[in-house]
Amino acid sequence: MSPPPSTSNVPRVPRGGSLRERHRSMDRDHPAHSRHRRFSAHIVARRESMFERGASLDASIRRPSLASVAERGNWGNRWEFLLSCVGLSVGIGNVWRFPYLAYQNGGGAFLIPYIIMLALAGKPMYFLELAIGQFGGVGPIALWNCCPVMKGVGCAMVTVSLIVCIYYNVIMSYTLHYMGASLAAEVPWAKCDPEWANMDTCYVRGATNVNHSDPESAHTTVHRETASLQYWERKVLALSSGIEDLGPIKWDLALCLFISWCIVVLCLVKGIKTSGKVVYFAATFPYVILLTLLVTGLMQPGAIDGVLFFILPTWSKLLDIQVWRAAAGQMFFSLSVSMGGLIMYSSYNDFRNNVYRDALVVSVLDTVTSIISGMVTFSILGAMATDLGVPIDQVVKEGPGLAFVAYPEALLRLPCPQFWSVLFFLMLFVLGLDSEFALLENVLTSISDEFTWLRNHKLIFCVVTACFCYLVGLPCVTHGGNYVLTLMDVYGGGVGVVFIAIAECIGLLWIYGLGRISSDLEFMLGNRPNAYWRITWSFLAPVILMMIFLYSLVFHVPLRYEEYLYPNWANMIGWALACVSMLQIPIWAVLMVWKQPAGSLKEKLQMSARSTAEWGPSDTSLRSEWIAFTQKNVPGTLLSEQRKDCNNSTPINVGDKLGEAL
């Protein structure tokens, strides 16, 4: 990462006067400094100019007030942004969600679609969101000043973030439960305890005195289960027979969930300034633990068979559209694309930050982390299959609890498993904390940008939101709570995100225009996106995602949890949850078209598709230059309306093109 510009020859900023006046004074003496000013100063100046000229927001999406932006904060340095993106993208989804989806969908048969989806949709959209967020300097709702008719995409992103927030913290509560249990003299899954184990089927790998004393037992029809599996299902979850039987709340998990939310709120009280400091530890510590478990796992007998199952595909499964949909959902979930968090994070950047480099580093690191996590998990599964004498795909029940079965098994192989267990589950909690920061901050920031008076009640707003999420999340910590969590994960965090990504591509690349996007990024970064980015943005990503989404609708398979088949009413609830976010896109589109002042429907559609006077670079000193640059680099642009430059009252024609050809 390139060092920040030297400040040794820059005079001290004169004290007194408005922030904009102080920056203008410095710019007159040192013009070069204007390109490297703090983002917050750019935005504050921009808001001041808006208030001075009494800008009307009736036909546009409201932007934050001057006071709200002043309290919004900014990154202390570029490393905080990069590590925060690492923390957001490299999270529990890599260690918990990726291995169980890979196991559920045939190992290598899932890995191949995942890598293809990553190359054709994931990485391009990751770069696009970081770049456009940095360019506009606003959150995921105000971003759609570039195309008001698609405002619903931003609202849907915030809704998905809220849904994922709720069940994501439930998973974090599991890690707190395991962390507390690991403080005992012996980790509880190191033995079959009659308090929770089925003594007829429970066994401990490598134990000298197992429950099956009969040497023929390994070849009988009795289905043996590891102590770690039974501890997870019988002790931690007390899993019921199905979603019809939720049962009472498990108060130990409810307490862990409460503690988890308290930690999240405490870390977010000061917003981005707090979370930016936490990530120095949170984004780097997990790799030490994962690499330790990888080395330990690969040394076990049968581990290579598990790794080969993970790498080599079952070719027939590649024809199953559900595998491709699962790969697409995991790709978005892992990278946190189309959830708004990336746009929110990059909006705090300096306008000239090399966001391309950051996007490349984080997306590659995310993929590497997923593969390492997969190799750790499948090496353990291979060793378990060797012990049991069964195929790898039958060694444990498939489902979201896989990580809480396989990883504890691996920890038993380490010296002093209590110490390593505490570190590992602390790592999982920290991974989740990174992502939870971004998801909840995205919700708080976006809502506060719309209702700016909430900026004066940051703590109360944060606490009330956390309390709401805690109460809604309580059904996930009942005896049947894991069925509820799986329902929310598949529909709320999977199906809905794919649909939002499709709408995001349509809004940015087809309506606002590929040419405009390319021109904006060239103006900001100095280089025009190459053919790979333009082709994947405008054609491959939206078309592939549309095909997967539509095909999965036509050939929809009811949801399953291990061997349990969800009833129809539960699937309907899942689709209703997905529609809470998806339907916001057409609803807001209708509202934005209806509120336009033009007479005919055609004119209303045209006006709602044009970017508003609010849209432009976050650095307002570059606005006139950007307008001239756009008109020069996007020939044939449809001139739509007269706008005024934020820095003067001279009318300037700004073109808006409804589509761009490659």
XYZ file of C-alpha atoms in Angstrom:
662
model
C 0.000 0.000 0.000
C 1.459 3.339 -1.013
C 2.361 5.708 1.842
C 0.248 8.804 2.449
C 1.479 12.079 0.999
C 4.147 13.831 3.008
C 2.910 16.641 5.213
C 6.286 18.069 6.169
C 5.939 21.055 3.829
C 2.269 21.683 4.435
C 1.579 24.635 6.758
C -0.774 24.306 9.669
C -4.413 24.852 8.862
C -5.561 28.282 10.105
C -7.844 27.947 13.079
C -11.257 29.519 13.181
C -13.871 29.817 10.455
C -15.838 27.003 8.872
C -14.263 23.715 7.875
C -14.775 24.550 4.227
C -13.071 27.953 4.608
C -10.053 26.375 6.273
C -9.704 23.823 3.452
C -10.077 26.490 0.792
C -7.300 28.508 2.456
C -5.013 25.500 2.389
C -5.912 24.676 -1.235
C -4.956 28.189 -2.390
C -1.485 27.794 -0.911
C -1.028 24.122 -1.807
C -3.300 23.009 -4.663
C -1.884 19.479 -4.626
C -3.156 19.026 -1.120
C -6.767 19.269 -2.261
C -6.613 15.814 -3.813
C -5.595 14.208 -0.528
C -7.942 15.876 1.924
C -9.910 13.843 4.378
C -13.154 12.470 3.047
C -15.200 14.047 5.834
C -14.079 17.523 4.797
C -15.217 16.889 1.228
C -18.639 15.817 2.334
C -19.085 18.573 4.911
C -18.229 21.178 2.289
C -20.656 19.573 -0.087
C -23.481 19.648 2.425
C -22.745 23.284 3.311
C -23.081 24.288 -0.317
C -26.376 22.423 -0.484
C -27.753 24.248 2.518
C -26.529 27.617 1.234
C -28.384 27.250 -2.019
C -31.467 25.640 -0.465
C -31.326 22.546 -2.577
C -34.652 20.812 -2.970
C -34.735 17.114 -2.253
C -38.305 16.474 -3.341
C -37.391 14.591 -6.514
C -34.303 12.895 -5.168
C -33.131 10.633 -2.406
C -32.299 12.550 0.718
C -28.671 12.792 1.727
C -27.323 13.146 5.260
C -27.494 16.502 6.935
C -24.376 18.504 7.727
C -24.581 17.511 11.378
C -25.059 13.844 10.597
C -22.054 13.759 8.309
C -19.911 15.531 10.866
C -20.716 12.684 13.268
C -20.301 9.966 10.674
C -16.528 9.747 11.116
C -13.900 8.430 8.725
C -11.107 5.866 8.604
C -8.045 6.689 10.677
C -5.883 5.425 7.801
C -6.070 3.203 4.728
C -5.112 0.079 6.659
C -8.227 0.380 8.798
C -10.386 0.318 5.662
C -8.515 -2.637 4.144
C -8.587 -4.680 7.348
C -12.254 -3.804 7.929
C -13.077 -5.125 4.456
C -11.089 -8.255 5.277
C -13.042 -8.588 8.507
C -16.351 -8.058 6.718
C -15.680 -10.506 3.882
C -13.573 -13.053 5.767
C -15.963 -14.094 8.505
C -17.956 -16.953 9.964
C -19.322 -17.514 6.466
C -15.920 -18.868 5.420
C -15.349 -21.089 8.447
C -18.932 -22.110 9.226
C -21.091 -21.753 6.109
C -18.705 -22.671 3.284
C -17.673 -26.135 4.620
C -21.222 -27.267 5.362
C -22.507 -26.144 1.943
C -19.567 -27.876 0.273
C -20.318 -31.079 2.192
C -24.031 -30.774 1.477
C -23.475 -30.298 -2.253
C -20.834 -32.897 -3.009
C -17.481 -31.359 -2.079
C -15.675 -30.653 -5.340
C -19.031 -30.413 -7.136
C -19.671 -27.288 -5.057
C -16.128 -25.912 -5.253
C -16.115 -25.648 -9.063
C -19.360 -23.607 -9.354
C -18.184 -21.477 -6.445
C -14.920 -20.541 -8.182
C -16.718 -19.913 -11.498
C -19.309 -17.701 -9.803
C -16.528 -15.893 -7.997
C -14.676 -15.090 -11.224
C -17.718 -14.090 -13.282
C -19.808 -12.309 -10.664
C -18.274 -12.140 -7.194
C -14.981 -10.330 -7.790
C -16.414 -7.930 -10.417
C -19.311 -6.915 -8.184
C -17.032 -6.610 -5.166
C -14.847 -4.123 -7.024
C -17.907 -2.315 -8.410
C -19.463 -1.790 -4.964
C -16.256 -0.562 -3.362
C -15.559 1.784 -6.280
C -19.028 3.289 -6.607
C -19.304 3.723 -2.822
C -15.984 5.561 -2.746
C -16.969 7.696 -5.735
C -20.293 8.855 -4.296
C -19.209 8.958 -0.658
C -22.649 7.905 0.612
C -24.410 4.830 1.967
C -26.351 2.211 -0.024
C -29.628 4.193 -0.073
C -28.332 7.666 -0.956
C -26.089 6.027 -3.560
C -29.111 5.615 -5.810
C -29.230 9.316 -6.551
C -27.447 8.040 -9.645
C -30.641 6.177 -10.606
C -33.593 7.074 -8.326
C -35.933 4.481 -9.810
C -33.698 1.797 -8.244
C -33.764 3.253 -4.736
C -35.435 0.040 -3.615
C -32.154 -1.810 -4.180
C -30.550 0.211 -1.394
C -33.544 -0.363 0.892
C -33.440 -4.095 0.103
C -29.719 -4.196 0.958
C -30.403 -2.648 4.358
C -33.253 -5.112 4.965
C -31.059 -8.113 4.121
C -28.342 -6.749 6.413
C -30.886 -6.582 9.232
C -32.108 -10.152 8.598
C -28.572 -11.545 8.487
C -27.700 -9.495 11.592
C -30.365 -11.318 13.562
C -29.302 -14.901 12.885
C -25.593 -14.139 12.507
C -25.441 -13.199 16.170
C -27.117 -16.486 17.057
C -24.166 -18.306 15.502
C -21.858 -16.060 17.502
C -23.737 -17.081 20.648
C -22.886 -20.729 19.880
C -19.204 -19.801 19.891
C -19.583 -18.116 23.296
C -21.264 -21.263 24.625
C -18.395 -23.449 23.392
C -15.849 -20.976 24.706
C -17.362 -21.183 28.186
C -17.564 -24.985 28.036
C -13.892 -25.155 27.030
C -12.845 -23.581 30.329
C -13.628 -26.836 32.156
C -10.882 -29.219 33.291
C -11.796 -31.396 30.306
C -13.629 -30.279 27.180
C -17.105 -31.869 27.408
C -17.007 -33.491 23.954
C -13.872 -35.447 24.918
C -16.102 -38.103 26.509
C -19.594 -39.546 26.235
C -21.442 -38.071 29.193
C -24.637 -39.953 30.150
C -26.207 -36.568 30.955
C -26.577 -35.841 27.252
C -25.091 -38.728 25.241
C -26.789 -41.813 23.865
C -24.449 -44.373 25.364
C -25.453 -47.007 22.811
C -24.212 -45.005 19.839
C -21.743 -42.443 21.232
C -18.005 -42.964 20.828
C -14.811 -40.931 21.159
C -12.242 -41.144 18.374
C -8.937 -42.569 19.523
C -10.240 -43.540 22.969
C -8.778 -46.734 24.416
C -12.045 -47.686 26.095
C -14.949 -47.000 23.774
C -18.558 -47.847 24.505
C -18.536 -50.654 21.908
C -16.426 -53.317 23.539
C -17.549 -55.903 21.025
C -14.955 -56.025 18.215
C -17.781 -56.790 15.836
C -19.519 -53.513 16.747
C -17.866 -51.549 14.000
C -19.550 -53.821 11.476
C -23.022 -53.925 13.010
C -25.974 -51.874 11.835
C -25.779 -49.583 14.863
C -25.114 -46.051 13.637
C -22.227 -44.709 15.714
C -21.895 -40.975 16.352
C -18.967 -39.023 17.716
C -19.215 -37.369 21.097
C -18.737 -33.981 19.431
C -21.811 -34.572 17.246
C -23.996 -35.669 20.132
C -22.751 -32.827 22.319
C -23.748 -30.352 19.590
C -27.201 -31.790 18.930
C -28.170 -33.082 22.369
C -26.483 -30.644 24.736
C -25.947 -27.325 22.928
C -29.085 -27.309 20.765
C -31.288 -29.921 22.483
C -32.562 -30.313 18.933
C -36.239 -31.126 18.541
C -37.840 -33.255 15.839
C -38.680 -30.343 13.528
C -39.705 -26.720 13.100
C -43.249 -27.714 14.153
C -41.851 -28.410 17.630
C -39.903 -25.292 18.633
C -40.125 -26.073 22.337
C -38.968 -23.736 25.104
C -36.123 -21.221 24.933
C -32.694 -22.571 25.916
C -31.774 -19.958 28.434
C -28.057 -20.696 28.346
C -28.046 -19.844 24.627
C -30.349 -16.877 25.247
C -27.813 -15.549 27.772
C -24.955 -16.059 25.311
C -26.991 -14.230 22.663
C -27.593 -11.338 25.077
C -23.867 -11.097 25.887
C -23.035 -11.147 22.188
C -25.395 -8.254 21.447
C -23.987 -6.269 24.376
C -20.469 -6.645 22.966
C -21.620 -5.579 19.498
C -23.371 -2.472 20.860
C -20.358 -1.472 22.957
C -18.105 -1.747 19.929
C -20.446 0.340 17.773
C -21.229 3.165 20.191
C -18.656 5.392 18.495
C -19.320 3.953 15.053
C -16.585 3.515 12.507
C -13.889 4.963 14.780
C -14.255 2.082 17.237
C -14.621 -0.808 14.804
C -11.704 0.497 12.742
C -9.361 -0.073 15.681
C -10.714 -3.509 16.614
C -9.984 -4.995 13.178
C -6.211 -4.821 13.606
C -6.552 -7.886 15.834
C -9.820 -9.279 14.486
C -8.708 -9.593 10.852
C -5.303 -11.193 11.474
C -5.678 -13.500 14.489
C -7.920 -16.144 12.786
C -5.227 -17.174 10.299
C -2.909 -18.357 13.075
C -5.592 -20.727 14.379
C -6.713 -21.957 10.958
C -3.184 -22.788 9.815
C -2.538 -24.650 13.078
C -5.685 -26.748 12.599
C -4.806 -27.371 8.949
C -1.393 -28.831 9.799
C -2.899 -30.940 12.586
C -5.752 -32.184 10.393
C -3.542 -33.209 7.491
C -1.396 -35.373 9.793
C -4.328 -37.667 10.682
C -4.904 -41.039 8.927
C -7.499 -40.699 6.182
C -7.177 -36.924 5.986
C -6.007 -36.990 2.367
C -9.171 -38.886 1.354
C -11.235 -36.073 2.825
C -9.229 -33.408 1.013
C -9.639 -35.301 -2.288
C -13.402 -35.457 -1.704
C -13.308 -31.679 -1.284
C -11.252 -31.089 -4.437
C -12.468 -33.750 -6.880
C -16.057 -33.211 -8.092
C -18.930 -35.590 -8.613
C -19.618 -34.527 -12.187
C -23.306 -35.447 -12.179
C -23.944 -32.938 -9.381
C -22.702 -30.095 -11.579
C -25.981 -30.438 -13.506
C -28.000 -29.718 -10.359
C -29.106 -26.061 -10.418
C -29.475 -26.070 -6.638
C -25.704 -26.555 -6.342
C -25.140 -23.477 -8.512
C -27.672 -21.452 -6.526
C -25.992 -22.504 -3.289
C -22.607 -21.507 -4.744
C -23.956 -18.109 -5.804
C -25.568 -17.548 -2.403
C -22.376 -18.481 -0.574
C -20.285 -16.271 -2.840
C -22.463 -13.249 -2.024
C -22.701 -14.172 1.654
C -18.948 -14.637 1.991
C -17.890 -11.498 0.114
C -20.831 -9.535 1.599
C -21.738 -8.331 -1.890
C -25.205 -6.806 -2.404
C -25.731 -6.298 1.323
C -24.666 -2.649 1.415
C -21.794 -3.059 3.863
C -19.098 -2.656 1.220
C -20.697 0.517 -0.121
C -20.977 1.896 3.404
C -17.343 1.091 4.267
C -15.876 2.525 1.067
C -17.960 5.708 1.460
C -15.580 6.713 4.271
C -12.552 6.548 1.924
C -10.518 9.340 0.422
C -11.723 9.996 -3.134
C -8.378 9.004 -4.725
C -7.798 5.830 -2.714
C -6.631 2.894 -4.861
C -9.763 0.851 -4.292
C -8.924 -1.560 -7.134
C -5.925 -2.849 -5.189
C -8.006 -3.195 -2.022
C -10.763 -5.108 -3.839
C -8.264 -7.504 -5.406
C -6.490 -8.216 -2.113
C -9.656 -8.815 -0.106
C -11.471 -10.962 -2.711
C -8.427 -13.220 -3.165
C -7.910 -13.485 0.592
C -11.576 -14.386 1.065
C -11.303 -17.247 -1.433
C -8.068 -18.534 0.094
C -9.649 -18.490 3.560
C -12.668 -20.463 2.344
C -10.438 -23.093 0.750
C -8.256 -23.379 3.880
C -11.396 -23.777 6.017
C -12.690 -26.405 3.615
C -9.439 -28.346 3.724
C -9.413 -28.247 7.535
C -13.000 -29.523 7.715
C -12.670 -32.228 5.080
C -9.353 -33.515 6.431
C -11.172 -34.103 9.735
C -14.121 -35.723 7.958
C -11.718 -38.003 6.088
C -10.124 -39.092 9.368
C -13.555 -39.682 10.936
C -14.632 -41.751 7.906
C -11.515 -43.901 8.263
C -12.299 -44.537 11.941
C -15.915 -45.433 11.208
C -15.279 -47.360 8.003
C -17.970 -45.469 6.106
C -17.927 -43.191 3.022
C -17.089 -39.553 3.683
C -20.512 -38.356 2.567
C -22.089 -40.493 5.317
C -19.745 -39.746 8.195
C -21.851 -36.952 9.730
C -25.209 -35.388 9.089
C -25.048 -32.562 6.590
C -26.237 -29.215 7.815
C -25.234 -25.904 9.382
C -23.861 -27.624 12.490
C -21.003 -29.261 10.597
C -18.402 -26.723 11.767
C -19.437 -27.286 15.404
C -18.810 -31.005 14.942
C -15.690 -31.171 12.786
C -13.642 -28.402 14.405
C -14.101 -29.634 17.999
C -12.943 -33.060 16.768
C -9.777 -31.470 15.397
C -9.163 -29.588 18.629
C -9.121 -32.869 20.566
C -6.016 -33.860 18.607
C -4.031 -30.864 19.888
C -2.094 -30.812 23.168
C -4.076 -29.066 25.883
C -7.349 -28.979 23.884
C -8.933 -26.603 26.421
C -6.461 -23.869 25.507
C -6.855 -24.371 21.754
C -10.644 -24.648 22.030
C -10.873 -21.298 23.800
C -8.644 -19.729 21.141
C -10.567 -21.299 18.261
C -14.024 -20.271 19.437
C -12.687 -16.856 20.347
C -11.488 -16.701 16.739
C -14.956 -17.636 15.458
C -16.538 -14.991 17.648
C -14.069 -12.360 16.468
C -14.714 -13.326 12.833
C -18.419 -12.899 13.408
C -17.894 -9.630 15.236
C -16.185 -8.097 12.190
C -19.107 -8.916 9.932
C -21.685 -7.976 12.544
C -20.061 -4.536 12.828
C -20.555 -3.879 9.141
C -24.063 -5.339 8.911
C -25.437 -3.411 11.874
C -23.522 -0.220 11.089
C -24.940 -0.426 7.564
C -28.469 -0.517 8.986
C -27.820 2.290 11.482
C -26.009 4.526 8.976
C -28.569 4.079 6.202
C -31.568 4.755 8.424
C -29.821 7.720 10.056
C -29.045 9.142 6.618
C -32.772 9.116 5.878
C -33.898 10.302 9.339
C -31.074 12.615 10.302
C -32.429 13.434 13.765
C -31.354 9.931 14.812
C -27.723 11.097 14.553
C -28.234 13.010 17.782
C -29.360 9.817 19.545
C -26.713 7.367 18.324
C -26.522 5.307 21.530
C -30.280 5.041 22.035
C -30.857 4.141 18.390
C -28.134 1.481 18.506
C -29.474 -0.037 21.756
C -33.096 -0.080 20.536
C -32.082 -1.758 17.271
C -30.032 -4.352 19.160
C -32.932 -5.057 21.541
C -35.265 -5.531 18.573
C -32.829 -7.928 16.907
C -32.340 -9.836 20.172
C -36.071 -10.358 20.667
C -36.624 -11.407 17.046
C -33.668 -13.794 17.339
C -35.007 -15.620 20.422
C -36.916 -18.234 18.348
C -33.482 -19.248 16.998
C -32.366 -20.325 20.484
C -35.332 -22.585 21.221
C -35.060 -26.363 20.973
C -36.127 -26.114 17.347
C -34.190 -22.912 16.794
C -31.656 -24.365 14.396
C -34.485 -25.107 11.956
C -35.508 -21.436 12.152
C -31.916 -20.298 11.673
C -31.516 -22.484 8.584
C -34.765 -21.098 7.151
C -33.540 -17.514 7.637
C -30.127 -18.342 6.205
C -31.372 -20.021 3.016
C -34.205 -17.630 2.159
C -33.316 -14.366 3.880
C -29.564 -14.490 3.308
C -29.452 -16.547 0.112
C -32.373 -16.204 -2.303
C -32.965 -12.534 -1.543
C -29.337 -11.540 -2.036
C -29.151 -13.080 -5.525
C -32.235 -11.122 -6.601
C -30.812 -7.883 -5.167
C -27.553 -8.465 -7.052
C -29.472 -8.805 -10.327
C -31.348 -5.549 -9.682
C -28.105 -3.835 -8.676
C -26.492 -4.785 -12.004
C -29.528 -3.578 -13.940
C -29.621 -0.258 -12.100
C -25.923 0.570 -12.279
C -24.894 -0.988 -15.596
C -28.010 -0.949 -17.743
C -29.864 2.178 -16.575
C -27.190 4.497 -15.186
C -24.978 3.041 -17.900
C -21.776 1.092 -18.352
C -20.186 4.073 -20.088
C -20.999 6.394 -17.190
C -19.681 3.896 -14.636
C -16.460 3.382 -16.590
C -16.020 7.135 -17.022
C -16.629 7.810 -13.320
C -14.078 5.202 -12.255
C -11.553 6.453 -14.799
C -11.977 9.965 -13.404
C -11.505 8.734 -9.840
C -8.742 6.143 -10.307
C -6.996 7.401 -13.431
C -7.539 4.170 -15.390
C -10.562 2.978 -17.336
C -11.846 -0.491 -16.341
C -10.610 -3.076 -18.835
C -12.707 -5.433 -20.949
C -12.899 -8.128 -18.238
C -14.626 -5.787 -15.808
C -16.942 -4.253 -18.423
C -18.042 -7.624 -19.850
C -18.636 -9.253 -16.465
C -20.439 -6.177 -15.098
C -22.753 -5.545 -18.006
C -23.436 -9.056 -19.317
C -21.996 -12.141 -17.620
C -22.847 -11.331 -13.990
C -26.480 -10.224 -14.475
C -27.292 -12.865 -17.111
C -25.797 -15.786 -15.158
C -27.483 -14.680 -11.949
C -30.817 -14.271 -13.751
C -30.567 -17.768 -15.204
C -29.757 -19.305 -11.822
C -32.510 -17.384 -10.047
C -35.231 -18.140 -12.608
C -34.222 -21.779 -13.038
C -34.184 -22.328 -9.271
C -37.693 -20.848 -9.085
C -39.030 -23.158 -11.766
C -37.359 -26.244 -10.320
C -37.641 -25.275 -6.685
C -36.746 -27.996 -4.172
C -38.297 -27.731 -0.688
C -35.861 -26.951 2.084
C -34.231 -29.762 4.069
C -32.269 -29.934 7.305
C -30.194 -33.084 7.247
C -32.856 -35.799 6.789
C -35.727 -33.558 7.877
C -37.982 -32.138 5.141
C -39.528 -28.753 5.939
C -43.330 -28.587 5.681
C -44.912 -26.441 2.972
C -46.001 -23.738 5.404
C -42.402 -23.302 6.570
C -41.213 -22.882 2.983
C -43.952 -20.280 2.465
C -42.680 -18.377 5.507
C -39.200 -18.548 4.006
C -40.376 -17.065 0.717
C -42.256 -14.368 2.621
C -39.008 -13.509 4.407
C -37.195 -13.284 1.079
C -39.971 -11.089 -0.315
C -39.584 -8.614 2.568
C -36.375 -7.491 0.878
C -37.071 -8.373 -2.771
C -40.441 -6.611 -3.049
C -38.941 -3.329 -1.916
C -37.298 -2.983 -5.329
C -40.517 -2.863 -7.414
C -42.450 -0.997 -4.694
C -39.904 1.813 -4.475
C -39.610 1.900 -8.259
C -43.349 2.575 -8.536
C -43.163 5.242 -5.823
C -40.191 7.016 -7.415
C -41.919 7.047 -10.817
C -45.203 8.252 -9.341
C -43.623 11.194 -7.453
C -41.987 12.685 -10.555
C -43.571 16.032 -11.571
C -43.782 15.221 -15.303
C -47.157 14.604 -16.907
C -47.102 11.407 -18.979
C -45.985 7.995 -17.748
C -43.168 7.934 -20.303
C -41.810 11.251 -19.014
C -42.082 10.057 -15.413
C -40.122 6.905 -16.283
C -37.428 8.928 -18.024
C -37.062 11.370 -15.135
C -36.935 8.638 -12.497
C -34.132 6.939 -14.448
C -31.961 10.065 -14.569
C -29.406 10.792 -11.890
C -30.257 13.740 -9.677
C -28.336 16.945 -8.971
C -27.140 15.311 -5.747
C -25.070 12.715 -7.594
C -21.383 13.236 -8.220
C -17.894 12.867 -6.748
C -17.581 12.985 -2.988
C -14.836 15.588 -3.480
C -16.897 18.639 -4.502
C -13.830 20.582 -5.642
C -13.700 18.168 -8.582
C -17.357 18.395 -9.561
C -17.015 20.775 -12.514
C -14.026 18.825 -13.770
C -16.004 15.582 -13.471
C -18.938 16.975 -15.464
C -16.644 18.098 -18.292
C -14.824 14.756 -18.182
C -18.104 12.832 -18.410
C -19.392 14.811 -21.381
C -16.100 14.276 -23.185
C -15.752 10.540 -22.483
C -19.380 9.471 -22.954
C -20.212 10.803 -26.433
C -23.839 10.891 -27.471
C -25.035 11.256 -23.896
C -28.705 12.182 -23.677
C -28.896 15.703 -22.220
C -31.666 15.609 -19.718
C -31.855 18.514 -17.306
C -30.175 21.720 -16.222
C -28.149 21.422 -13.053
C -26.120 23.771 -10.967
C -22.605 23.116 -9.901
C -22.285 22.851 -6.122
C -19.485 25.446 -6.154
C -21.192 28.141 -8.240
C -24.539 29.091 -9.737
C -23.655 28.516 -13.382
C -26.106 26.107 -15.041
C -24.412 23.030 -16.416
C -25.934 20.394 -18.670
C -25.411 16.894 -17.316
C -26.242 13.946 -19.500
C -27.863 10.720 -18.399
C -27.778 7.736 -20.695
C -30.248 4.894 -20.245
C -27.869 2.218 -21.543
C -24.370 1.753 -22.857
C -23.090 -0.751 -25.412
C -19.675 -2.344 -25.041
